[in-house]
Coordinates of C-alpha atoms and ligand atoms in Angstrom, one line a residue:
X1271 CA 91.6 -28.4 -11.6
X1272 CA 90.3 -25.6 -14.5
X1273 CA 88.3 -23.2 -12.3
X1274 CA 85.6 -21.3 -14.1
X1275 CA 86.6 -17.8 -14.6
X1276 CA 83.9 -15.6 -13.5
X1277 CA 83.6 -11.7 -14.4
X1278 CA 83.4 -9.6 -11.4
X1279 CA 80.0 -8.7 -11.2
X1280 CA 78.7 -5.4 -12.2
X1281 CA 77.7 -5.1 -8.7
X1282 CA 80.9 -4.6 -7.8
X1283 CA 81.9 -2.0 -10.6
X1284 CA 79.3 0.3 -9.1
X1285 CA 80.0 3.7 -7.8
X1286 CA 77.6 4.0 -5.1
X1287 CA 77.7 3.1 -1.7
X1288 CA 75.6 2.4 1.2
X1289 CA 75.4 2.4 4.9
X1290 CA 74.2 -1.2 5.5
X1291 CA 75.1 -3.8 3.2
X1292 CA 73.2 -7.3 3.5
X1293 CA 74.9 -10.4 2.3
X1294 CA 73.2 -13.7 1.5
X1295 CA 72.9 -17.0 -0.8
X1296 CA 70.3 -15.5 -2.8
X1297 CA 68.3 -12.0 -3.5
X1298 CA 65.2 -11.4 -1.5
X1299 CA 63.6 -11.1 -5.1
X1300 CA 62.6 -14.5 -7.7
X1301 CA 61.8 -13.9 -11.2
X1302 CA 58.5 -15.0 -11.9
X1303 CA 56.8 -15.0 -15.7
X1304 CA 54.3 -12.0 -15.5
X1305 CA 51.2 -11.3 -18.3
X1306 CA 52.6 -12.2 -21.4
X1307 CA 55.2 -14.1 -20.5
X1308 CA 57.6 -11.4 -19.6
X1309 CA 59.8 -11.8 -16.6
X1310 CA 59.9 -9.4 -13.7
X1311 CA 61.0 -9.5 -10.3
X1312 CA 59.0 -10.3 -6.9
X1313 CA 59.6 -10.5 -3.3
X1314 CA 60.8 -13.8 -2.2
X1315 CA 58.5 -15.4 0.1
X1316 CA 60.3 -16.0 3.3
X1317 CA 60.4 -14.8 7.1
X1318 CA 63.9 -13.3 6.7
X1319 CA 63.2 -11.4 4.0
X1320 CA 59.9 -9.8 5.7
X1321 CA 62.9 -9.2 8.8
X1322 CA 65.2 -7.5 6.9
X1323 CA 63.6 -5.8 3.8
X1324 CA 62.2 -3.2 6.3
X1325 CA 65.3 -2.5 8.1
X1326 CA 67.5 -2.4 4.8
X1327 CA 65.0 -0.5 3.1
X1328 CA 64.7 2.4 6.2
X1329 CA 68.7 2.5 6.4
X1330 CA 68.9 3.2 2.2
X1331 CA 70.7 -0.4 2.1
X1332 CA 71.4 -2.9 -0.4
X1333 CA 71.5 -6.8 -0.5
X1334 CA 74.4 -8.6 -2.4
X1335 CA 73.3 -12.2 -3.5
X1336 CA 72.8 -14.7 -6.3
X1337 CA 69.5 -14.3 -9.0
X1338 CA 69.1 -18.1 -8.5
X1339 CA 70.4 -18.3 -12.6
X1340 CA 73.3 -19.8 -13.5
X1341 CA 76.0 -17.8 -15.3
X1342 CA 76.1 -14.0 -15.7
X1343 CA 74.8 -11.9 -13.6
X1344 CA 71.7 -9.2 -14.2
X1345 CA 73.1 -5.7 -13.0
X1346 CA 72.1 -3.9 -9.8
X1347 CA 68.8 -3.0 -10.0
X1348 CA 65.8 -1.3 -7.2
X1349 CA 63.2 -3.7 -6.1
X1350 CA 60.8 -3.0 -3.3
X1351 CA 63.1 0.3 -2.0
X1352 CA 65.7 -2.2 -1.4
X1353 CA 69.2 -2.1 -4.1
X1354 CA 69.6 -5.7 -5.1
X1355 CA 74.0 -6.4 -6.3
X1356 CA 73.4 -9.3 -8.0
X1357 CA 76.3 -11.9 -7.8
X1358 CA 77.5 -14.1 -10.7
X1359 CA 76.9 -17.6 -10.0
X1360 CA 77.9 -20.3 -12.6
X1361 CA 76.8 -23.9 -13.6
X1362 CA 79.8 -25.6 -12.3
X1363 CA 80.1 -23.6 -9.2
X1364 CA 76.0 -23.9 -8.3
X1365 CA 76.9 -27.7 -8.4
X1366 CA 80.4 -27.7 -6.8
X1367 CA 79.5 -24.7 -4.2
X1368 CA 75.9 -24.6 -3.5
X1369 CA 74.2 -28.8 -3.9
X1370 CA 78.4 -29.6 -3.1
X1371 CA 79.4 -28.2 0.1
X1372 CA 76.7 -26.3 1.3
X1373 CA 74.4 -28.9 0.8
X1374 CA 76.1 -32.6 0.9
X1375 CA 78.8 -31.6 3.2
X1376 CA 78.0 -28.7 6.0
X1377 CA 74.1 -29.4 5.8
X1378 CA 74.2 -32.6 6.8
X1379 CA 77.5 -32.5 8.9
X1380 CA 75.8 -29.4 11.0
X1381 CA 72.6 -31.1 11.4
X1382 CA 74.2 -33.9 13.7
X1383 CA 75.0 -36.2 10.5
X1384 CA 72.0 -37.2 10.2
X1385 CA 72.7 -38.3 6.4
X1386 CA 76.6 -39.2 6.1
X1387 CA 78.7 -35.8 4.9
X1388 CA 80.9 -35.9 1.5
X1389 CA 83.9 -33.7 1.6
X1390 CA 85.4 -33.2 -1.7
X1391 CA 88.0 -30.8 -3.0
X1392 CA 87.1 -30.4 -6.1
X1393 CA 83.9 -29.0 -4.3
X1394 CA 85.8 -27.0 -2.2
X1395 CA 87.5 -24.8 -4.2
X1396 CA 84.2 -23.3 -5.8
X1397 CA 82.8 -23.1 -2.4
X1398 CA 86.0 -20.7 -1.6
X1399 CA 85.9 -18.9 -5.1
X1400 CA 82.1 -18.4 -5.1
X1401 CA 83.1 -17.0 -1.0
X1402 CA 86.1 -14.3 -2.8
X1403 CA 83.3 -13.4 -5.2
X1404 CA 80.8 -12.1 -2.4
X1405 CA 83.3 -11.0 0.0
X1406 CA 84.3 -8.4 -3.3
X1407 CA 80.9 -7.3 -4.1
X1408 CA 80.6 -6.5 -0.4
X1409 CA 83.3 -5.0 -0.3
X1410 CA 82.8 -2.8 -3.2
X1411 CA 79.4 -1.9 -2.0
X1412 CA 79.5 -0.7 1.8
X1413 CA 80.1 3.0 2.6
X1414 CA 83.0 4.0 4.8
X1415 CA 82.5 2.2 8.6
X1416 CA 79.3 0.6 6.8
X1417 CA 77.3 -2.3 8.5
X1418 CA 77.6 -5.4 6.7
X1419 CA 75.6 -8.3 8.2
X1420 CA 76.7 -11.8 5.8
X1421 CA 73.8 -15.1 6.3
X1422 CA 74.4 -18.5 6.0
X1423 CA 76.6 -21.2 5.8
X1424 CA 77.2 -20.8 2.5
X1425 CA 79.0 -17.8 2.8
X1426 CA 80.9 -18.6 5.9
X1427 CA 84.3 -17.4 5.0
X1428 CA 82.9 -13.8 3.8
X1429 CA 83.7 -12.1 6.7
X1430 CA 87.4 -12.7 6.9
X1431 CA 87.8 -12.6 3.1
X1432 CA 85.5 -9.1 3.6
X1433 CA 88.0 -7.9 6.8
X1434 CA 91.1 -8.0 4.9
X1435 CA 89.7 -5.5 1.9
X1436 CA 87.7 -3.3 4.1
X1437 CA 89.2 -3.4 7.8
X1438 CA 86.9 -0.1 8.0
X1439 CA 83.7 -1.9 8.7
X1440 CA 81.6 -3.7 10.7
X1441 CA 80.8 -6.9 9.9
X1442 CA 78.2 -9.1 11.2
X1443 CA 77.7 -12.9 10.7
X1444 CA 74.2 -14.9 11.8
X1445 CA 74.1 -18.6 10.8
X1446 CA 70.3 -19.8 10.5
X1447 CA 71.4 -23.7 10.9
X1448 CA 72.7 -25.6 13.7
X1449 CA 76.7 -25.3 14.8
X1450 CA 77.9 -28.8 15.2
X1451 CA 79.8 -30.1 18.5
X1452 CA 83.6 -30.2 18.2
X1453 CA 83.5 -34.1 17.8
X1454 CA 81.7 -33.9 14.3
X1455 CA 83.2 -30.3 12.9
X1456 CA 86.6 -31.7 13.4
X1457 CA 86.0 -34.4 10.9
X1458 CA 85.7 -31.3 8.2
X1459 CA 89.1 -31.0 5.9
X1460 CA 88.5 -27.2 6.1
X1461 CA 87.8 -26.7 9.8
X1462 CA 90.4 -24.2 9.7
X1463 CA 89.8 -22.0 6.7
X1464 CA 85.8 -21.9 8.3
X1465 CA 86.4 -20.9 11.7
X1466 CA 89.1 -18.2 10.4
X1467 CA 86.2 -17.0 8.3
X1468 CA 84.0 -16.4 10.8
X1469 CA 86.0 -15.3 13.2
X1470 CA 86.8 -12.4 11.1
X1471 CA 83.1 -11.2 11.8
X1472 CA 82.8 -8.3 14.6
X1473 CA 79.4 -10.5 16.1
X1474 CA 78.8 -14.0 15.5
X1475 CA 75.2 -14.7 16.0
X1476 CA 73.6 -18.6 16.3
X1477 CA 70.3 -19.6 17.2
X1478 CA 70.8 -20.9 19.9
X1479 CA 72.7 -20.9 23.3
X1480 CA 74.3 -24.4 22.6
X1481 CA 75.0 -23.8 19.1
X1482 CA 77.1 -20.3 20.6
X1483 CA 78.6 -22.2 23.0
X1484 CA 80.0 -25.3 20.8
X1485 CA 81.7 -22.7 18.4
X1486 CA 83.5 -20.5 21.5
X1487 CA 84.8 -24.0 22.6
X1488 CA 86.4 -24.7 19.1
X1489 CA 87.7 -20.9 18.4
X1490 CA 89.7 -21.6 21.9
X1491 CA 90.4 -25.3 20.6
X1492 CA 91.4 -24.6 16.6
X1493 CA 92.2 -21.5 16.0
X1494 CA 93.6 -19.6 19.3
X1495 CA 91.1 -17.4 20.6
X1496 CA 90.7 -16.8 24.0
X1497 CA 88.3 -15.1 26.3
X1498 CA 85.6 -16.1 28.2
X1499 CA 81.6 -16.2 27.7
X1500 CA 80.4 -14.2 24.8
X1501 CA 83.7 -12.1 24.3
X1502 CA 86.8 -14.0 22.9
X1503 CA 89.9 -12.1 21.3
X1504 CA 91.3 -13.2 18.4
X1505 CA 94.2 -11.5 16.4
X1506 CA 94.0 -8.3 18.8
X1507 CA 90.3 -8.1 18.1
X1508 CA 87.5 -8.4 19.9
X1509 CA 84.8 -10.6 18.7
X1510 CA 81.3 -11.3 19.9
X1511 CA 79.7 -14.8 19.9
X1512 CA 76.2 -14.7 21.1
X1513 CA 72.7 -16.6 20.3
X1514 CA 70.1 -14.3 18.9
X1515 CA 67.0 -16.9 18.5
X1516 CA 65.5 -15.7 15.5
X1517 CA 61.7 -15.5 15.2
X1518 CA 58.5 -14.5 13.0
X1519 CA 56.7 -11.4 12.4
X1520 CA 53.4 -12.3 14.7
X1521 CA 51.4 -8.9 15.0
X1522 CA 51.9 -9.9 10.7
X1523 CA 50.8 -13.5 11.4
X1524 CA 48.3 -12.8 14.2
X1525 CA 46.7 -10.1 11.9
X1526 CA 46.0 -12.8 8.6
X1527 CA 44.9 -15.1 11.1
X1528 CA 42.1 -13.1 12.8
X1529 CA 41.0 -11.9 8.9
X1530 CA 37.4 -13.1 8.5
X1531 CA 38.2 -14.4 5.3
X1532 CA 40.7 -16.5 7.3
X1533 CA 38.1 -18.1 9.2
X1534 CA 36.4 -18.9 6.5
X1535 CA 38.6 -20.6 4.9
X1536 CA 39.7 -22.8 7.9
X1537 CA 35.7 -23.7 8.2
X1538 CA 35.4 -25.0 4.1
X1539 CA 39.1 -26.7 5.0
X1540 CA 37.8 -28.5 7.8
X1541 CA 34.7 -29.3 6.0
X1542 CA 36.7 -30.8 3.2
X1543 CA 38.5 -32.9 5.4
X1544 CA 35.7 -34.3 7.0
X1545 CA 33.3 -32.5 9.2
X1546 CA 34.4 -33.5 13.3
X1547 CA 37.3 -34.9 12.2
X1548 CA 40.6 -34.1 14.8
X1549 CA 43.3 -32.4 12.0
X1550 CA 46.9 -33.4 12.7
X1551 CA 49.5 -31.0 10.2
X1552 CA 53.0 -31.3 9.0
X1553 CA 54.5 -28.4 7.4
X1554 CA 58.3 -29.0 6.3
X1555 CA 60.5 -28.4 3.6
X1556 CA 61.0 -31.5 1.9
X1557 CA 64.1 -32.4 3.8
X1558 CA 65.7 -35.6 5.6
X1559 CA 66.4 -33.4 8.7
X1560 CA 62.6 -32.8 8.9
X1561 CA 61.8 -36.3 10.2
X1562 CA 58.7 -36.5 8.1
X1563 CA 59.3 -40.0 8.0
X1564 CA 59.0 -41.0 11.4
X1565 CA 56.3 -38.6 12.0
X1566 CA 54.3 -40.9 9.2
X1567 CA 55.7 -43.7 11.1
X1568 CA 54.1 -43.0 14.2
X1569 CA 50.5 -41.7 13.1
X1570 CA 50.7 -45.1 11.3
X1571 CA 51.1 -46.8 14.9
X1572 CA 48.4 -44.3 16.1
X1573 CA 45.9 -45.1 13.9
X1574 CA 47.0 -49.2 14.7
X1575 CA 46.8 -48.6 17.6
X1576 CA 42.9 -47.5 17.6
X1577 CA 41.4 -48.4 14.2
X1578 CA 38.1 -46.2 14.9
X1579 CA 41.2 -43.0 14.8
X1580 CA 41.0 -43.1 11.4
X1581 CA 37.5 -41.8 11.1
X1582 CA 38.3 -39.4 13.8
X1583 CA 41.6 -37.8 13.2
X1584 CA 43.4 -36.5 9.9
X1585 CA 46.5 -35.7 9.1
X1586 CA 47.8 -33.2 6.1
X1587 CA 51.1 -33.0 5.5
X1588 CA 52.5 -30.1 3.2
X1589 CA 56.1 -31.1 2.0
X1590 CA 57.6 -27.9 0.1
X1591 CA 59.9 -28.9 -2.9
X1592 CA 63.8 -28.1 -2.3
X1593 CA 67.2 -29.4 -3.6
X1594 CA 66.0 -31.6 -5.7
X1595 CA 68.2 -32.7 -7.9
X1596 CA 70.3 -33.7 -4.7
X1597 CA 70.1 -38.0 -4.5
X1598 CA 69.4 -38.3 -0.6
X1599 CA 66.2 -35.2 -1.7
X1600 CA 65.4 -38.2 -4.2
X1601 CA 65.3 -41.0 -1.8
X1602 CA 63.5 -39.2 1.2
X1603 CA 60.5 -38.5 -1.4
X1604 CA 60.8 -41.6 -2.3
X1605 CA 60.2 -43.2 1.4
X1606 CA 57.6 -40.1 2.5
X1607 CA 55.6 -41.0 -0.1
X1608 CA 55.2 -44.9 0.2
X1609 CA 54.3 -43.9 3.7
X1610 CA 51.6 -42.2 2.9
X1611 CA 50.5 -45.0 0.0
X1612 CA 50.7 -47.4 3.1
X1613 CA 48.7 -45.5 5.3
X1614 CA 46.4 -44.9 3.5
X1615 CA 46.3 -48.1 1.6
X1616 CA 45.9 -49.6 5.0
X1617 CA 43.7 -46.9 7.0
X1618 CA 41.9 -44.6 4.2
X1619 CA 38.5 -45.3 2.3
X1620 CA 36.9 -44.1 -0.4
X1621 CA 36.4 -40.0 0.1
X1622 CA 37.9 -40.7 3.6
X1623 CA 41.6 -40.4 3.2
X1624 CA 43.9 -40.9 6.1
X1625 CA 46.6 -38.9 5.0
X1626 CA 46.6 -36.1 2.9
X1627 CA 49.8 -35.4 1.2
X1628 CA 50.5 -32.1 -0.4
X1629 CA 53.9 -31.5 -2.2
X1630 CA 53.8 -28.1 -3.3
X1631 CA 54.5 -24.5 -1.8
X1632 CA 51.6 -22.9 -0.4
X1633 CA 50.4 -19.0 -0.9
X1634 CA 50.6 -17.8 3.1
X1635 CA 47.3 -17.1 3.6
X1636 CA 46.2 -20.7 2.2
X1637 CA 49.3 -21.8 5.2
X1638 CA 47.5 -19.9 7.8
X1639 CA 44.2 -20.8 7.1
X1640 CA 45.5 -24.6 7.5
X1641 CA 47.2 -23.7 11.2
X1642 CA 43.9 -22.3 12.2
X1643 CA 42.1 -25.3 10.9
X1644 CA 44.9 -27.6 12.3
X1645 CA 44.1 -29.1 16.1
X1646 CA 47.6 -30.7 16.8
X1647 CA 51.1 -29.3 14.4
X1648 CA 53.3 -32.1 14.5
X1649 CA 57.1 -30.2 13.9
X1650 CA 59.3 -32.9 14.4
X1651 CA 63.0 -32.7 13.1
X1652 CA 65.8 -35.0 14.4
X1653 CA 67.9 -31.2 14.1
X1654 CA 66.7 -27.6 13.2
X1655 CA 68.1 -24.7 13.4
X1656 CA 65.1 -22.6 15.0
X1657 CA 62.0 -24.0 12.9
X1658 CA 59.7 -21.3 12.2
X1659 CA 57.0 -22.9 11.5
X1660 CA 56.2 -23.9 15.2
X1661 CA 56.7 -20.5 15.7
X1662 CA 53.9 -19.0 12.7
X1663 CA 51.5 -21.7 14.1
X1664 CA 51.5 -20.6 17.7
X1665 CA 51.3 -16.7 16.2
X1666 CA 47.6 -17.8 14.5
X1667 CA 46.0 -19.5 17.5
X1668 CA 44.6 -16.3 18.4
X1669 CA 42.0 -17.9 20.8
X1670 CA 44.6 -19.9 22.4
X1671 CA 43.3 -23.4 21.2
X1672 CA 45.6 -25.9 19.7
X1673 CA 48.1 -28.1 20.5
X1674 CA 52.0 -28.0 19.5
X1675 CA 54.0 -31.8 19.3
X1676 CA 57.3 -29.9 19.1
X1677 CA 61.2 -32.0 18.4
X1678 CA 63.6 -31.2 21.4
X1679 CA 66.2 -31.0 18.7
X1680 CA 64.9 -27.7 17.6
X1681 CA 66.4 -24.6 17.9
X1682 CA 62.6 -23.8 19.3
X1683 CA 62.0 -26.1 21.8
X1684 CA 64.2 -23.9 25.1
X1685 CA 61.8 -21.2 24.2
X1686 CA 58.6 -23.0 23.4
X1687 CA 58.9 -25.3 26.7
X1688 CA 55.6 -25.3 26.9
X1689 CA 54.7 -27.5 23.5
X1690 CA 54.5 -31.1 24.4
X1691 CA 58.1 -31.7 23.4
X1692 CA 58.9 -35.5 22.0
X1693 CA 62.0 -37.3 20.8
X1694 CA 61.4 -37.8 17.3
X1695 CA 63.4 -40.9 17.6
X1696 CA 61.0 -42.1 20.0
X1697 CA 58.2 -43.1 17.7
X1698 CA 56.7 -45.0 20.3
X1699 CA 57.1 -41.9 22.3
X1700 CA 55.3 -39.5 19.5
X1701 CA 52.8 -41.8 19.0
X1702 CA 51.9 -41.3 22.7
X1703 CA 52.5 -37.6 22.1
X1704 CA 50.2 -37.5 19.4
X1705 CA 47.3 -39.4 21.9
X1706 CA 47.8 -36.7 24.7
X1707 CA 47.7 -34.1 22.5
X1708 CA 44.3 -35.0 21.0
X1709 CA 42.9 -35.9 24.9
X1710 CA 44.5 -33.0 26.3
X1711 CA 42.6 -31.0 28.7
X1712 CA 41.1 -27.6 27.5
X1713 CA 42.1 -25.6 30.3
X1714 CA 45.7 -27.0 30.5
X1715 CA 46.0 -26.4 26.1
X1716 CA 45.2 -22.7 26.6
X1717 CA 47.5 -22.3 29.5
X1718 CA 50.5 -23.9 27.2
X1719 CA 49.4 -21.9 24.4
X1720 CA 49.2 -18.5 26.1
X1721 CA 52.3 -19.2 27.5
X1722 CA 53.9 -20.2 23.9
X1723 CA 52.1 -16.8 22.4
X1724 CA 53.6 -14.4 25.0
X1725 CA 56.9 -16.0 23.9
X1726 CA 56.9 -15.5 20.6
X1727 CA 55.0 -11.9 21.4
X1728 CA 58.1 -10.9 23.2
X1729 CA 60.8 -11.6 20.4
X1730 CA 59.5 -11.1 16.9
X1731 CA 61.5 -11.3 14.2
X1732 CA 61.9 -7.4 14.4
X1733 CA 63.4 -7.6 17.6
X1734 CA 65.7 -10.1 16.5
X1735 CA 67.0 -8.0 13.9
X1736 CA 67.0 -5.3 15.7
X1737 CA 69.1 -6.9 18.7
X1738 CA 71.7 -8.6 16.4
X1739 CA 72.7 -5.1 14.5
X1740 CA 72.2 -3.2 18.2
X1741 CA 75.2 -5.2 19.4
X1742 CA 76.6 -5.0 15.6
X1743 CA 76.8 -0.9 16.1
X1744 CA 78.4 -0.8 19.8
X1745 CA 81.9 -0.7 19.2
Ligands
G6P234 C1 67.5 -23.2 5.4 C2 68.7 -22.3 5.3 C3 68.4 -21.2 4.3 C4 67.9 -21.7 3.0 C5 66.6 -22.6 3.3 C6 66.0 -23.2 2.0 O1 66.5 -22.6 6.2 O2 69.1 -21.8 6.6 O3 69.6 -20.5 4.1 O4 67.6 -20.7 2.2 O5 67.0 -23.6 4.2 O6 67.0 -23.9 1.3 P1 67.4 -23.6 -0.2 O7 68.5 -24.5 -0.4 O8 66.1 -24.0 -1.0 O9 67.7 -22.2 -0.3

């Protein structure tokens, strides 16, 4: 097969270096139209980006990753105090690499197979040149004994790639999705080339404890590493495989939500929706791993259940755009949004809807002015990697009200114990979920909610950062 020959990217015909070199899918900038139509560049909205920019910005770093345009590549350029390398991306390779293998194959094979993985070669071999291609602009970018900290599975065999130009630096890996157990990463035609890529990282960082744990086992399994607990040796190297649960920036979070401006907001919301009214919210991406549709599901049954509910309770539901030109992106927007025609066809009256559906990305302050307004968050995947958004609502319930209907399947739910934690399977069992949470005692709310604030108080998503690159530095 004709691969696309790509020029290297400007980025990495740059003289300069720099001590701490960040490496992910895309830029933490987005072009937006500005007055008059001209493009600039903004921050991209996002809870790693607020994590990072800080720290890169302090250590005179730079971030290496894609514009989010097809084809040639803008040259480096200062955003925010931060150097942005921008990466050439093309057409064939956004649809072979990024909605191919990232997207049909390791999204859906590391979030328990939920929709059946594709695993083609013709994928594959953009997904490895579009890898070389990041790995080179890394290279050329870090300083002697630089940091370099690589995201994502999209870029999964970056480190090794990155090792075997620069065997001067440190390089850090942290993947922001679930690691699969062995039984389902085997069935991947490039288990191999992906755990040699990783394993060429200094730290490997997962969200979670389990996710740490399944990838040790297959290092010792597939690719003969050996060790015990978080240190295995590969190669005559040391490497580090911890979890490092990431988190949000609540003191950021707590601070909008206590705003007076805030509040106000969250009164007119709750007014809108019906004064007295109990609010249930959904806040996902519009993703099959969300399990939006069984959330639906079940506040249908609850509202069956109880017919006077639907003058009582609710429920808004923000889906966020993404990947849509993906079929199985198609199809869940398709079923989410006969759902909520159903529900409402069967529940709702006129000026008194049961479900309010909201497909769009929201500004944050509109987001926390709807978590404050919100009595019960319903975040309910059937497999997350953390799930942030459990997270930012327990940061705004600054007067520990609220109640949090949280998946066990998310990277979340071993921290936040104290949410009432469902199988979203179970829709029997969330619809009963979803009855306690609106009867549950005031007294025994506050104590789970205190307990779920100190939690996320305790490991922001500074100390996160801070944590991954601490064990990144100790040689
Ligand atoms: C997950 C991934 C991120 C990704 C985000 C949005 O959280 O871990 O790397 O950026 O989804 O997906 P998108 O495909 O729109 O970048």
């Amino acid at each position: 097969m004709f691969l696309e020959r790509m020029p290297p990217s400007r980025a990495s015909r740059s003289r300069q270096r720099w001590p701490l070199v960040i490496v992910a899918n895309t830029l933490p900038v987005r072009r937006r139209a500005g007055r008059g139509g001209k493009r600039r560049w903004e921050s991209a909205p996002g809870g790693l980006v607020s994590a990072l920019a800080p720290i890169t910005r302090r250590a005179g770093g730079a971030w290496v990753g894609w514009s989010g345009s097809a084809g040639r590549a803008p040259g480096p350029f200062e955003h925010a105090g931060i150097t942005n390398l921008p990466v050439a991306v093309s057409a064939a390779e956004i649809e072979g690499s990024y909605e191919g293998v990232c997207n049909r194959t390791l999204w859906p094979l590391y979030h328990d197979a939920v929709r059946q993985p594709e695993y083609h070669r013709h994928w594959w071999r953009h997904y490895v040149a579009v890898n070389q291609r990041f790995a080179a602009a890394a290279a050329a970018a870090a300083a002697r004994k630089a940091i370099v900290w690589v995201h994502d599975y999209h870029l999964q065999l970056v480190p090794q790639m990155l090792r075997e130009i620069r065997p001067d630096v440190r390089i850090g890996f942290f993947l922001h999705i679930p690691f699969p157990p062995e039984e389902l990463f085997v069935h991947l035609p490039w288990r191999g080339p992906i755990l040699r890529g990783l394993l060429g990282a200094d730290v490997i960082g997962f969200q979670t404890r389990l996710a740490a744990a399944n990838f040790r086992h297959l290092a010792r399994h597939l690719a003969n590493a050996r060790g015990r607990e978080a240190h295995l040796h590969v190669d005559g190297r040391a490497v580090e495989v911890q979890a490092f649960p990431i988190s949000v920036d609540f003191e950021h979070i707590d601070g909008v939500a206590r705003r007076p401006g805030t509040a106000s907001r969250a009164a007119a919301l709750r007014s809108r929706l019906g004064q007295g009214r109990r609010v249930f919210l959904g806040v996902d991406r519009l993703d099959y791993t969300k399990g939006i549709d069984l959330r639906l599901k079940a506040y249908g049954e609850f509202l069956a259940n109880d017919r006077r509910l639907a003058k009582e309770a609710v429920f808004v539901q923000v889906a966020v755009p993404s990947r849509e030109r993906i079929a199985e992106y198609q199809e869940l927007r398709r079923t989410v949004e006969e759902l909520v025609g159903s529900i409402n066809g069967r529940f709702g009256d006129v000026g008194n809807a049961a479900v309010h559906y909201l497909r769009r990305h929201l500004p944050f302050e509109e987001l926390v002015a709807l978590y404050r307004a919100a009595d019960v968050m319903l975040v309910t995947p059937l497999a997350d990697g953390m799930n942030l958004v459990a997270k930012e609502y327990v940061s705004t319930r600054t007067d520990d009200t609220g109640a949090l209907i949280l998946s066990e399947f998310a990277g979340a739910a071993p921290e936040l114990k104290a949410a009432l934690l469902v199988n979203p399977h179970d829709v029997s069992g969330m619809t009963e979920a979803m009855e306690r949470a609106l009867h549950l005692d005031a007294a025994e709310g506050a104590r789970r909610m205190r307990a779920m604030r100190r939690v996320v108080r305790r490991n922001t998503v500074h100390d996160w950062a801070e944590a991954f690159l601490g064990r990144l530095r100790a040689e």
